[in-house]
CSV table of C-alpha atoms in Angstrom, one decimal:
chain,number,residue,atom,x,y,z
A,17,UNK,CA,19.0,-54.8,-15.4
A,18,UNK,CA,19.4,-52.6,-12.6
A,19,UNK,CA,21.0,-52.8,-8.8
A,20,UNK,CA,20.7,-51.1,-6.2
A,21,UNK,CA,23.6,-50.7,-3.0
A,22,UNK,CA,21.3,-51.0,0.4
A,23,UNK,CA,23.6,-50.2,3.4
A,24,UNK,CA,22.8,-49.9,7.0
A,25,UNK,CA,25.1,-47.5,9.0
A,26,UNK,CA,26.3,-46.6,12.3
A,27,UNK,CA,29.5,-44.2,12.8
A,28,UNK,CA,31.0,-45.9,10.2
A,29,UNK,CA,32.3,-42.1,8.7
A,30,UNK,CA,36.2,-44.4,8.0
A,31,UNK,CA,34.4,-47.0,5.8
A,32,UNK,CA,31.7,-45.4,3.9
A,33,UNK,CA,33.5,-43.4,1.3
A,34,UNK,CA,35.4,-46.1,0.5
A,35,UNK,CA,32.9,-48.5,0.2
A,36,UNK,CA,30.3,-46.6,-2.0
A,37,UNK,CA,33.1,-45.5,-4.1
A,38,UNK,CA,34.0,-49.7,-4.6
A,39,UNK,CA,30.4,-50.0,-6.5
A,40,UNK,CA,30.5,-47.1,-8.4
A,41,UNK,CA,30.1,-47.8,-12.0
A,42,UNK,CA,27.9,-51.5,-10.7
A,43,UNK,CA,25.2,-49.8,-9.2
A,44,UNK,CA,22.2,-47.4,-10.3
A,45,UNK,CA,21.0,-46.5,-6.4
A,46,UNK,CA,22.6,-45.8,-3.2
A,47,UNK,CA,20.2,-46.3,-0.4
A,48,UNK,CA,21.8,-45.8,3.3
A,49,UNK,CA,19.9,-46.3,6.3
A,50,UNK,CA,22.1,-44.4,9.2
A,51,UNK,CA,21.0,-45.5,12.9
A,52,UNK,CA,21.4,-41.7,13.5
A,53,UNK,CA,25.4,-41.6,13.6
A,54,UNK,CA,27.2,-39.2,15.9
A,55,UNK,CA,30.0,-38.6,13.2
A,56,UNK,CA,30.1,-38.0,9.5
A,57,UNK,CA,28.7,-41.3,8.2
A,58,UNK,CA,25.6,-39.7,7.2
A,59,UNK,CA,26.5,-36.5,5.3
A,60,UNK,CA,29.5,-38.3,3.5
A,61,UNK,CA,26.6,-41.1,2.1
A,62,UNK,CA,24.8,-38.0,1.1
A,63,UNK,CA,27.4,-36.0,-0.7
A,64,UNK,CA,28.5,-39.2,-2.7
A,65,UNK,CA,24.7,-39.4,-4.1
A,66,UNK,CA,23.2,-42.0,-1.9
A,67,UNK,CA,19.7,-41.3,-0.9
A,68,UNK,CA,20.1,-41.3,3.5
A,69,UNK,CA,17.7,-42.3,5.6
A,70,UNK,CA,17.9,-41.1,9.2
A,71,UNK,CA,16.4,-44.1,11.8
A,72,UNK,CA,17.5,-45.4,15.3
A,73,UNK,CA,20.0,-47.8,16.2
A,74,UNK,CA,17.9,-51.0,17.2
A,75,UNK,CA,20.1,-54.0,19.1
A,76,UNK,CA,19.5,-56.0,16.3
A,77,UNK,CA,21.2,-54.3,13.4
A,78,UNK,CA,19.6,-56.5,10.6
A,79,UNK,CA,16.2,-54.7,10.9
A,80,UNK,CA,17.6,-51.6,9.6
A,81,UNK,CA,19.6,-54.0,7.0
A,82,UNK,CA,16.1,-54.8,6.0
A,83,UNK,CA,14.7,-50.7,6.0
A,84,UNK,CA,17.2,-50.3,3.4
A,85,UNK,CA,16.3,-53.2,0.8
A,86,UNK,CA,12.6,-51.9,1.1
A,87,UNK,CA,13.5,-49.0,0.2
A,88,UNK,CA,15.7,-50.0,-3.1
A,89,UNK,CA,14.4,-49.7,-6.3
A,90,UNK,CA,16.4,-51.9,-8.6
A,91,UNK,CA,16.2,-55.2,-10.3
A,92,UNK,CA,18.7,-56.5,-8.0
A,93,UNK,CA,19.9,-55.7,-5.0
A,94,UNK,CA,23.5,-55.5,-3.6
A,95,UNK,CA,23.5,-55.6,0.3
A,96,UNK,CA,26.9,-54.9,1.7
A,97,UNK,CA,28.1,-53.9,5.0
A,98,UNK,CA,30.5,-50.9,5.1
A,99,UNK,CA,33.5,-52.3,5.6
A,100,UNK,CA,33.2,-54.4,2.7
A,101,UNK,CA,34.4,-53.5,-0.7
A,102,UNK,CA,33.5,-54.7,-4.1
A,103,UNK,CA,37.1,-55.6,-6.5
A,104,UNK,CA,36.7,-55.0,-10.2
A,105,UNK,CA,36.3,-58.7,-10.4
A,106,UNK,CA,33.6,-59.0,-8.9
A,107,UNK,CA,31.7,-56.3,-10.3
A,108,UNK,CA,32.5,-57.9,-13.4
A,109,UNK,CA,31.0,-61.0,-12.2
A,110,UNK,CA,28.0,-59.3,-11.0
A,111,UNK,CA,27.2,-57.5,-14.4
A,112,UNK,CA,27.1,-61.1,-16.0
A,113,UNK,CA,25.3,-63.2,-13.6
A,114,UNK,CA,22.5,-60.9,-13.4
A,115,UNK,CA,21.9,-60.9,-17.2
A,116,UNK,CA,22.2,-64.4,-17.5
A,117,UNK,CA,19.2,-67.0,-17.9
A,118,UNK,CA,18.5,-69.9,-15.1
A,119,UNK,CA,20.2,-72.6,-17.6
A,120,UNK,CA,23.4,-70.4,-18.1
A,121,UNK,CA,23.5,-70.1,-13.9
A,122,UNK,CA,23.0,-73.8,-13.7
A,123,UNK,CA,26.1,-74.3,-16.3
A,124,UNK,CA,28.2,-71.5,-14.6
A,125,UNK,CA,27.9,-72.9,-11.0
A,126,UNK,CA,28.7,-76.1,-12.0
A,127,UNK,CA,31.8,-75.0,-13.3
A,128,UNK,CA,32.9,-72.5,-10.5
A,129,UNK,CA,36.6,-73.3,-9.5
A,130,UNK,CA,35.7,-73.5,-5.8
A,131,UNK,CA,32.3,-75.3,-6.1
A,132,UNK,CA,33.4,-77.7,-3.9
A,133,UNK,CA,34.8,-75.6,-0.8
A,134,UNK,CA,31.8,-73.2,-1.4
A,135,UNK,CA,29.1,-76.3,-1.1
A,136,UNK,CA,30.5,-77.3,2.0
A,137,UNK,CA,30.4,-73.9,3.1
A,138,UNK,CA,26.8,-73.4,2.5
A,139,UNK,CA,25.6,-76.7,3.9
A,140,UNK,CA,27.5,-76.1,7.5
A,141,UNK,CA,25.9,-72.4,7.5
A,142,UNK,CA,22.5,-73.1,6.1
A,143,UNK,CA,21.4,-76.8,5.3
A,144,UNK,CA,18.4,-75.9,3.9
A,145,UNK,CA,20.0,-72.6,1.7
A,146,UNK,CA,19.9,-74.0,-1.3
A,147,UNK,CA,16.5,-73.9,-2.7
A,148,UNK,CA,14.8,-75.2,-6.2
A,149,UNK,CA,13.1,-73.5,-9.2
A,150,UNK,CA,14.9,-69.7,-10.2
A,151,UNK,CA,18.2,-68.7,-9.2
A,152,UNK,CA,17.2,-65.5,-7.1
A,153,UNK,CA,20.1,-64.8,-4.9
A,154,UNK,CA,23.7,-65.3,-4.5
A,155,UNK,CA,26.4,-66.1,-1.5
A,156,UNK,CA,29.6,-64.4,-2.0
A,157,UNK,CA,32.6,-65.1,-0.8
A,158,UNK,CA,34.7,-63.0,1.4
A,159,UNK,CA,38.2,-62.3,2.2
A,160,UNK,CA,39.0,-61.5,6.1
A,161,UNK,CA,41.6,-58.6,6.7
A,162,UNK,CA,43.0,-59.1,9.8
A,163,UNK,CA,46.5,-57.7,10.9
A,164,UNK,CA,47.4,-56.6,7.3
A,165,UNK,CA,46.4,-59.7,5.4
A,166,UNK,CA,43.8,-61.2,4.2
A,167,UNK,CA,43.2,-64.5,5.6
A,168,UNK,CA,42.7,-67.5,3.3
A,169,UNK,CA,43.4,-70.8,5.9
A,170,UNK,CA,41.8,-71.5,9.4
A,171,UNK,CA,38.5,-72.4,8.3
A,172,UNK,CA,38.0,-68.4,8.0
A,173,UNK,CA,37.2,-68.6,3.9
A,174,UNK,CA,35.1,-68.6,2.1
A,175,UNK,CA,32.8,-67.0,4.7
A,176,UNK,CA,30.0,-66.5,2.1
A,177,UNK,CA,27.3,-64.4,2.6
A,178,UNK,CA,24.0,-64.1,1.0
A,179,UNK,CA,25.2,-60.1,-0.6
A,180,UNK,CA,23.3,-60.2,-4.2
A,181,UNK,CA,19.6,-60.7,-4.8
A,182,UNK,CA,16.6,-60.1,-6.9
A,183,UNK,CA,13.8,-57.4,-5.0
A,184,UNK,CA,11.3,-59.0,-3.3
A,185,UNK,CA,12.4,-62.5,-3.3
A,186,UNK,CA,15.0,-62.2,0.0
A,187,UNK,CA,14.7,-60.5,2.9
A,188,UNK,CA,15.9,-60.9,6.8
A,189,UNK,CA,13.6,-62.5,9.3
A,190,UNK,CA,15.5,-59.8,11.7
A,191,UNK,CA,15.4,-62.5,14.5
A,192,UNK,CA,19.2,-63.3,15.6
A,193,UNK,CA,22.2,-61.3,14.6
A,194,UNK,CA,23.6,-64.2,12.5
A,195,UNK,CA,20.3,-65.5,10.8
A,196,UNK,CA,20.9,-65.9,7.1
A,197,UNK,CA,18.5,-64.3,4.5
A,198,UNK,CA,15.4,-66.3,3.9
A,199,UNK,CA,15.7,-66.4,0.0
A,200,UNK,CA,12.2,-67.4,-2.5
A,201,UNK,CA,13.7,-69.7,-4.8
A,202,UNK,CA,17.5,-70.9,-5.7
A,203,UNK,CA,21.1,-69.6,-4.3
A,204,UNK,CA,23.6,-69.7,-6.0
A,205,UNK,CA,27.5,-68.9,-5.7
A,206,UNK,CA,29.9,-66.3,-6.8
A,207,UNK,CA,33.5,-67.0,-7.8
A,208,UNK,CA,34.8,-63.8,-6.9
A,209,UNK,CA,35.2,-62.6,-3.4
A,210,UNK,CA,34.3,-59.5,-1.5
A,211,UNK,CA,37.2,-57.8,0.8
A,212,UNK,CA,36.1,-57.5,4.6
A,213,UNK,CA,38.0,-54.8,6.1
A,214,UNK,CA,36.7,-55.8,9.6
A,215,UNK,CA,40.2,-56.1,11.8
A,216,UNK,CA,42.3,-53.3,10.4
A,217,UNK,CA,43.8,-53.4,13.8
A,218,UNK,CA,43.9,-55.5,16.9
A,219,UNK,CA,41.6,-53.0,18.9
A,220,UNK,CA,38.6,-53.6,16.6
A,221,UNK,CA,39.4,-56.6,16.4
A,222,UNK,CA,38.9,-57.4,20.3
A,223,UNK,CA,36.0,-54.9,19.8
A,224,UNK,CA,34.2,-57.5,17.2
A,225,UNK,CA,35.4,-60.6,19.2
A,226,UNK,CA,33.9,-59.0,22.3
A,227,UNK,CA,30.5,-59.7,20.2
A,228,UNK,CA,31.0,-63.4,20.6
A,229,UNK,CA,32.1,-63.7,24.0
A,230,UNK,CA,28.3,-62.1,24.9
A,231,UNK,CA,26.9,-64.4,22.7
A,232,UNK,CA,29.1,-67.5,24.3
A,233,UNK,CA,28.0,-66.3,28.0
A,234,UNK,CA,24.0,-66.4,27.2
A,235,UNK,CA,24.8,-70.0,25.4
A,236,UNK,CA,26.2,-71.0,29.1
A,237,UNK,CA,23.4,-69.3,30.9
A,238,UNK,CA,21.5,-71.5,28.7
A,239,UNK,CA,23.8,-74.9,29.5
A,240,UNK,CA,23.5,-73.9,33.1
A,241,UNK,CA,19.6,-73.5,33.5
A,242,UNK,CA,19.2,-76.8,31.8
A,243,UNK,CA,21.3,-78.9,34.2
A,244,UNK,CA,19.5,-81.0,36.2
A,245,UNK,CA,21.5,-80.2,39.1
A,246,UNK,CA,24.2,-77.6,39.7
A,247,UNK,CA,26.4,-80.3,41.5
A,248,UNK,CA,30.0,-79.3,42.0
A,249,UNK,CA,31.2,-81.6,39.7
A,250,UNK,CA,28.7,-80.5,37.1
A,251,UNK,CA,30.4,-77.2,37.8
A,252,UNK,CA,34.1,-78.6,37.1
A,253,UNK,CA,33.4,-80.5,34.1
A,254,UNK,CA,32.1,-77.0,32.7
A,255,UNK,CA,34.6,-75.5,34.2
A,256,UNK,CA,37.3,-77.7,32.3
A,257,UNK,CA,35.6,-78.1,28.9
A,258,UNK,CA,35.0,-74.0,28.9
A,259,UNK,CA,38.6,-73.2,30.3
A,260,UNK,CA,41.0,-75.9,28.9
A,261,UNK,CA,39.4,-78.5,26.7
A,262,UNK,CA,37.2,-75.7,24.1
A,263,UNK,CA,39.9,-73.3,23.7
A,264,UNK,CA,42.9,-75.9,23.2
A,265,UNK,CA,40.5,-78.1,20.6
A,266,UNK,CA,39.7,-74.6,18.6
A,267,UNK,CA,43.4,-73.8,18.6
A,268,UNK,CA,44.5,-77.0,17.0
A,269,UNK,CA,41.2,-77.6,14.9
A,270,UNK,CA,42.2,-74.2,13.1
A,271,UNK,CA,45.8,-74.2,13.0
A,272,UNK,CA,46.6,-77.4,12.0
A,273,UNK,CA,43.6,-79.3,10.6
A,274,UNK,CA,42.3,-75.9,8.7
A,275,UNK,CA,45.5,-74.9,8.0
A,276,UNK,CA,45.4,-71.7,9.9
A,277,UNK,CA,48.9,-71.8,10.1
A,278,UNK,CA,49.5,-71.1,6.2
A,279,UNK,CA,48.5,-67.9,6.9
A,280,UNK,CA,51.6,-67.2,8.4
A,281,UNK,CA,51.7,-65.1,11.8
A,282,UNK,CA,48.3,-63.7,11.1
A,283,UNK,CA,47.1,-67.2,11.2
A,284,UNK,CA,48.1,-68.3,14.2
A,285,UNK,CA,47.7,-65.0,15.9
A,286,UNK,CA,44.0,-65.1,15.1
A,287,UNK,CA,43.1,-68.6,16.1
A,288,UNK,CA,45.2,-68.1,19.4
A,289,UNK,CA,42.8,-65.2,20.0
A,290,UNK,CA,39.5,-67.0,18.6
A,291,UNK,CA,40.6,-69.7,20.7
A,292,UNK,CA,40.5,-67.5,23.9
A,293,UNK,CA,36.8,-66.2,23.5
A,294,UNK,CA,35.7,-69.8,25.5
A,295,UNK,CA,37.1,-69.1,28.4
A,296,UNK,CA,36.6,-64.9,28.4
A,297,UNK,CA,32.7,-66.1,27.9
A,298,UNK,CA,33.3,-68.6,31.1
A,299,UNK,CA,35.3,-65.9,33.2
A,300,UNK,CA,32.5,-63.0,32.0
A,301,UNK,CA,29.1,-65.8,33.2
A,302,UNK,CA,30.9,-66.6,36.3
A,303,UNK,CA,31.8,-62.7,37.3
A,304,UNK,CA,28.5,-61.6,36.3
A,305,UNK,CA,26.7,-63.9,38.5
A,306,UNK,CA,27.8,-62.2,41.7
């Protein structure tokens, strides 16, 4: 059996050595599809062997996600971002699971450790993930680092992702920038977890964060248009639920309930701040209306 590594790029010259260099030994193919980067990111794929290919830098950054799977090769295919990274463990994993039959896979993901957390996971993501008949892809946990740690409470793990698959039987529909692969037959689970080097520091963290505060403000646009009337109570009770109510119930929800807090600082640092991206959406749809 064979993999192949399919990564999308863009200016991502402080990630892509390091992630490349977490597969090598797992995979057979590099393939790198660089939404012509204004730094490094390209020629450093290149001169660690992957095959580069040079493409724009669409909005929605799953379609050249997708550019790079069709252009893999292998038997499987690995899709990471680049500031994941692959642990010996879980390359381990991966060399077993793919050379496994569907009754083995049926016996090893019944006796996964985390089955439990991980099924709960999958049906608040993706209801309808599961699938029947062949086990042709796998979600695989990942580990948050955010402030130096990684982050294990707050409802923030196992944040699985759909990362390993046979060619040809997944692919993205390219439609919304947190759609989850559309997979031909059964998904499965690994045990072991991927490291997601995302918040190295507060600034990219606010830069990531910034993501969801755009995606918050269409979502009130949304709420807004549908109103029957835009009666100045109608406005307060969004006002309140956006400004106070939203924020405070996150705050709490992943503290205490989730456990947030567990995570020490960290913890509570990054639910204060997840917390906050209600009323930065409010602040942002009301501004941006005059």
């Amino acid at each position: 059996m064979t993999i192949s590594l399919a990564l999308a790029t863009y200016n991502e010259e402080e990630n892509i050595k390091a992630c490349i260099e977490s597969c090598r030994g797992l995979v057979d193919e590099i393939v790198v599809v660089d939404g012509t980067s204004t730094d490094k990111t390209a020629d450093t794929a290149k001169s660690l062997g992957a095959k580069v290919i040079i493409a724009s830098n669409p909005k929605m950054f799953h379609i050249n996600k997708q550019k790079a799977i069709d252009e893999t090769r292998g038997d499987w295919v690995l899709q990471l971002d680049a500031d994941e990274r692959v642990t010996p463990e879980l390359a381990k994993e991966i060399e077993k699971v793919i050379t496994m039959n569907n009754q083995e896979l049926e016996e090893y993901q019944k006796k996964l450790p985390n089955r439990e957390l991980f099924m709960r996971h999958q049906k608040l993501v993706t209801p309808d993930s599961a699938g029947s008949g062949v086990y042709n892809a796998f979600f695989i946990p990942r580990l948050n680092f955010f402030l130096g740690k990684y982050l294990r409470y707050g409802g923030v793990y196992p944040d699985g992702v759909i990362r390993l698959f046979k060619r040809g039987k997944a692919h993205l529909p390219c439609k919304d920038v947190h759609e989850i692969m559309e997979v031909e037959g059964r998904t499965g689970w690994l045990q072991n977890s991927l490291k997601h080097i995302d918040s190295p520091n507060f600034k990219r963290y606010l830069e990531r964060n910034s993501r969801y505060v755009d995606r918050l403000t269409d979502e009130l646009k949304s709420q807004r248009s549908n109103l029957k009337s835009t009666t100045q109570i109608s406005q307060l009770i969004q006002f309140i639920d956006w400004m106070i109510i939203k924020p405070v119930m996150w705050f709490l929800m992943t503290t205490f309930r989730h456990k947030g807090i567990l995570d020490g600082w960290q913890g509570i640092v990054f639910s204060f701040f997840s917390a906050l991206r209600f009323p930065r959406a409010y602040i942002c749809f009301v501004t941006r209306r005059f």
